[in-house]
């Protein structure tokens, strides 16, 4: 089932997600719905707050990037990089900061460069509640960092300089009012 994606301005996007247990109701169905919702919106990551739940859960599927010539060198790895992160905790971020032009399904039509460190060490449970402690780099770390921000109540626009923030302010105000055209299902606060 495709779920409406909450837009910028929805208070749920500002909540710090709480941990869930294996007994979380209909978890398997929820995860399936999140992947379906993300794919239908051509996204490569989706966090639970974006569909209205303040829990520590997000999904990543970067396989569409395997076709992109920018990622030729890691195409094989990207092709199979479809993961569920439950109760994730970033333990360490390291390496040089690099800029990437980020976007967000909750903030349509806004794309800005965001600086983040290149490597993360993260602890999480997968969809079967198996615990992992893994290191990720490159675009995979980037997508995870962006989604991880969501379960902390942070949006990529929070990372912008104050000048850039001023420049996107008008666009964000329009999004909050639903004054934006998107080809996927969204829910606006007003
Ligand atoms: Zn996002």
CSV table of C-alpha atoms and ligand atoms in Angstrom, one decimal:
chain,number,residue,atom,x,y,z
A,1,UNK,CA,0.0,0.0,0.0
A,2,UNK,CA,1.3,3.4,-0.9
A,3,UNK,CA,1.2,5.8,2.0
A,4,UNK,CA,1.1,9.6,1.8
A,5,UNK,CA,4.5,11.3,2.4
A,6,UNK,CA,4.4,14.0,5.1
A,7,UNK,CA,5.7,17.3,3.9
A,8,UNK,CA,8.0,19.8,5.4
A,9,UNK,CA,6.1,21.6,8.2
A,10,UNK,CA,4.5,18.4,9.6
A,11,UNK,CA,5.4,18.2,13.3
A,12,UNK,CA,6.2,14.5,13.0
A,13,UNK,CA,9.3,15.3,11.0
A,14,UNK,CA,10.7,17.1,14.0
A,15,UNK,CA,10.2,14.3,16.5
A,16,UNK,CA,13.1,12.2,17.7
A,17,UNK,CA,12.0,8.6,16.9
A,18,UNK,CA,11.7,6.1,19.6
A,19,UNK,CA,13.0,2.5,19.5
A,20,UNK,CA,10.7,-0.3,18.6
A,21,UNK,CA,10.6,-4.0,19.6
A,22,UNK,CA,10.1,-7.1,17.5
A,23,UNK,CA,6.5,-7.0,18.6
A,24,UNK,CA,5.8,-3.7,16.9
A,25,UNK,CA,2.3,-4.1,15.3
A,26,UNK,CA,2.3,-5.2,11.6
A,27,UNK,CA,6.0,-4.5,11.2
A,28,UNK,CA,6.5,-6.6,8.2
A,29,UNK,CA,3.6,-5.0,6.4
A,30,UNK,CA,4.8,-1.5,7.4
A,31,UNK,CA,8.3,-2.2,5.9
A,32,UNK,CA,6.7,-3.5,2.7
A,33,UNK,CA,4.5,-0.4,2.5
A,34,UNK,CA,7.5,1.9,3.1
A,35,UNK,CA,9.4,0.2,0.2
A,36,UNK,CA,6.4,0.5,-2.0
A,37,UNK,CA,5.9,4.1,-1.1
A,38,UNK,CA,9.5,5.0,-1.6
A,39,UNK,CA,9.7,3.2,-5.0
A,40,UNK,CA,6.5,4.8,-6.2
A,41,UNK,CA,8.0,8.2,-5.5
A,42,UNK,CA,11.4,7.3,-7.1
A,43,UNK,CA,13.1,7.7,-3.8
A,44,UNK,CA,16.3,5.9,-2.6
A,45,UNK,CA,15.5,6.2,1.1
A,46,UNK,CA,12.5,6.7,3.3
A,47,UNK,CA,12.2,7.1,7.1
A,48,UNK,CA,9.2,6.3,9.3
A,49,UNK,CA,8.6,10.0,10.3
A,50,UNK,CA,8.0,10.7,6.6
A,51,UNK,CA,4.9,8.4,6.7
A,52,UNK,CA,3.8,9.8,10.0
A,53,UNK,CA,5.5,7.5,12.6
A,54,UNK,CA,8.0,8.8,15.1
A,55,UNK,CA,9.9,5.5,15.4
A,56,UNK,CA,13.5,4.6,14.6
A,57,UNK,CA,13.0,2.8,11.3
A,58,UNK,CA,14.2,3.7,7.8
A,59,UNK,CA,14.6,1.9,4.5
A,60,UNK,CA,17.2,2.4,1.8
A,61,UNK,CA,17.3,1.0,-1.7
A,62,UNK,CA,20.0,2.6,-3.8
A,63,UNK,CA,19.8,0.1,-6.7
A,64,UNK,CA,18.5,2.7,-9.2
A,65,UNK,CA,21.9,4.4,-8.8
A,66,UNK,CA,23.7,1.3,-10.2
A,67,UNK,CA,22.6,2.6,-13.7
A,68,UNK,CA,24.2,6.0,-13.1
A,69,UNK,CA,27.6,6.4,-14.7
A,70,UNK,CA,28.8,8.4,-11.7
A,71,UNK,CA,28.7,5.2,-9.7
A,72,UNK,CA,30.2,2.8,-12.3
A,73,UNK,CA,32.9,1.6,-10.0
A,74,UNK,CA,30.5,0.5,-7.3
A,75,UNK,CA,27.6,-0.5,-9.5
A,76,UNK,CA,27.6,-4.1,-8.4
A,77,UNK,CA,27.5,-3.1,-4.7
A,78,UNK,CA,24.7,-0.6,-5.3
A,79,UNK,CA,22.6,-3.0,-7.3
A,80,UNK,CA,22.0,-5.1,-4.2
A,81,UNK,CA,22.0,-2.4,-1.6
A,82,UNK,CA,18.5,-2.7,-0.2
A,83,UNK,CA,18.3,-2.5,3.6
A,84,UNK,CA,16.1,-1.9,6.6
A,85,UNK,CA,17.5,-0.1,9.6
A,86,UNK,CA,15.7,-0.5,12.9
A,87,UNK,CA,16.8,1.3,16.1
A,88,UNK,CA,19.9,2.5,14.3
A,89,UNK,CA,22.7,4.3,16.2
A,90,UNK,CA,25.6,6.0,14.4
A,91,UNK,CA,28.6,5.2,16.6
A,92,UNK,CA,31.2,7.2,14.6
A,93,UNK,CA,31.5,9.4,11.6
A,94,UNK,CA,35.0,9.7,10.0
A,95,UNK,CA,36.9,10.8,7.0
A,96,UNK,CA,36.8,14.0,5.0
A,97,UNK,CA,33.7,16.0,4.6
A,98,UNK,CA,32.3,16.0,1.0
A,99,UNK,CA,29.5,17.8,-0.6
A,100,UNK,CA,26.5,16.2,-2.2
A,101,UNK,CA,23.5,17.7,-3.8
A,102,UNK,CA,20.7,16.3,-1.5
A,103,UNK,CA,17.0,16.2,-1.9
A,104,UNK,CA,14.1,14.8,0.2
A,105,UNK,CA,10.7,13.4,-0.7
A,106,UNK,CA,9.3,15.6,2.1
A,107,UNK,CA,10.8,18.7,0.6
A,108,UNK,CA,10.0,18.5,-3.1
A,109,UNK,CA,11.8,20.7,-5.6
A,110,UNK,CA,14.5,21.7,-3.2
A,111,UNK,CA,18.0,20.4,-3.8
A,112,UNK,CA,21.1,21.8,-2.0
A,113,UNK,CA,24.7,20.7,-1.4
A,114,UNK,CA,25.2,19.3,2.0
A,115,UNK,CA,28.6,18.5,3.6
A,116,UNK,CA,28.9,15.2,5.5
A,117,UNK,CA,31.8,12.9,6.5
A,118,UNK,CA,32.5,10.1,4.2
A,119,UNK,CA,32.4,7.1,6.5
A,120,UNK,CA,30.0,5.9,9.2
A,121,UNK,CA,30.1,3.1,11.8
A,122,UNK,CA,26.5,2.2,12.5
A,123,UNK,CA,24.7,-0.3,14.8
A,124,UNK,CA,21.2,-1.4,13.8
A,125,UNK,CA,18.8,-4.3,13.6
A,126,UNK,CA,17.6,-5.6,10.3
A,127,UNK,CA,14.0,-6.6,9.4
A,128,UNK,CA,14.5,-9.9,11.1
A,129,UNK,CA,15.8,-8.2,14.3
A,130,UNK,CA,19.4,-9.4,13.7
A,131,UNK,CA,21.9,-6.9,15.1
A,132,UNK,CA,24.6,-5.6,12.8
A,133,UNK,CA,27.6,-3.2,13.4
A,134,UNK,CA,28.8,-2.1,10.0
A,135,UNK,CA,30.9,0.5,8.3
A,136,UNK,CA,29.6,2.3,5.2
A,137,UNK,CA,31.2,4.9,2.9
A,138,UNK,CA,30.4,6.7,-0.4
A,139,UNK,CA,26.8,7.3,-1.5
A,140,UNK,CA,25.6,4.5,0.7
A,141,UNK,CA,26.8,6.3,3.8
A,142,UNK,CA,25.3,9.5,2.5
A,143,UNK,CA,21.8,8.1,2.1
A,144,UNK,CA,22.0,6.4,5.5
A,145,UNK,CA,23.1,9.7,7.1
A,146,UNK,CA,20.2,11.5,5.5
A,147,UNK,CA,17.7,8.9,6.6
A,148,UNK,CA,19.3,8.7,10.1
A,149,UNK,CA,18.8,12.5,10.4
A,150,UNK,CA,15.1,11.9,9.9
A,151,UNK,CA,14.8,9.6,12.9
A,152,UNK,CA,16.6,12.3,14.9
A,153,UNK,CA,14.1,15.0,13.8
A,154,UNK,CA,16.6,16.7,11.5
A,155,UNK,CA,16.1,17.6,7.8
A,156,UNK,CA,18.8,18.3,5.3
A,157,UNK,CA,17.9,21.9,5.1
A,158,UNK,CA,19.0,22.3,8.7
A,159,UNK,CA,22.6,21.8,7.5
A,160,UNK,CA,22.5,24.7,5.2
A,161,UNK,CA,24.3,28.0,5.8
A,162,UNK,CA,22.1,30.8,7.1
A,163,UNK,CA,22.3,32.5,3.7
A,164,UNK,CA,21.1,29.3,1.9
A,165,UNK,CA,18.4,28.9,4.5
A,166,UNK,CA,17.1,32.4,3.7
A,167,UNK,CA,17.2,31.6,0.0
A,168,UNK,CA,15.0,28.5,0.4
A,169,UNK,CA,12.7,29.9,3.0
A,170,UNK,CA,10.1,31.0,0.5
A,171,UNK,CA,10.0,27.6,-1.2
A,172,UNK,CA,9.7,25.9,2.2
A,173,UNK,CA,6.7,28.1,3.1
A,174,UNK,CA,5.0,27.1,-0.1
A,175,UNK,CA,5.6,23.4,0.5
A,176,UNK,CA,4.0,23.7,3.9
A,177,UNK,CA,0.9,25.1,2.3
A,178,UNK,CA,0.8,22.4,-0.3
A,179,UNK,CA,1.7,24.8,-3.0
A,180,UNK,CA,3.9,22.4,-4.9
A,181,UNK,CA,3.3,19.9,-7.7
A,182,UNK,CA,4.5,16.4,-7.1
A,183,UNK,CA,3.8,13.1,-8.9
A,184,UNK,CA,3.5,11.1,-5.7
A,185,UNK,CA,1.0,11.1,-2.8
A,186,UNK,CA,1.8,13.7,-0.1
A,187,UNK,CA,0.1,15.0,3.0
A,188,UNK,CA,0.4,18.6,4.0
A,189,UNK,CA,0.0,20.1,7.5
A,190,UNK,CA,-2.6,22.7,6.4
B,1,LIG,ZN1,14.6,13.0,3.5
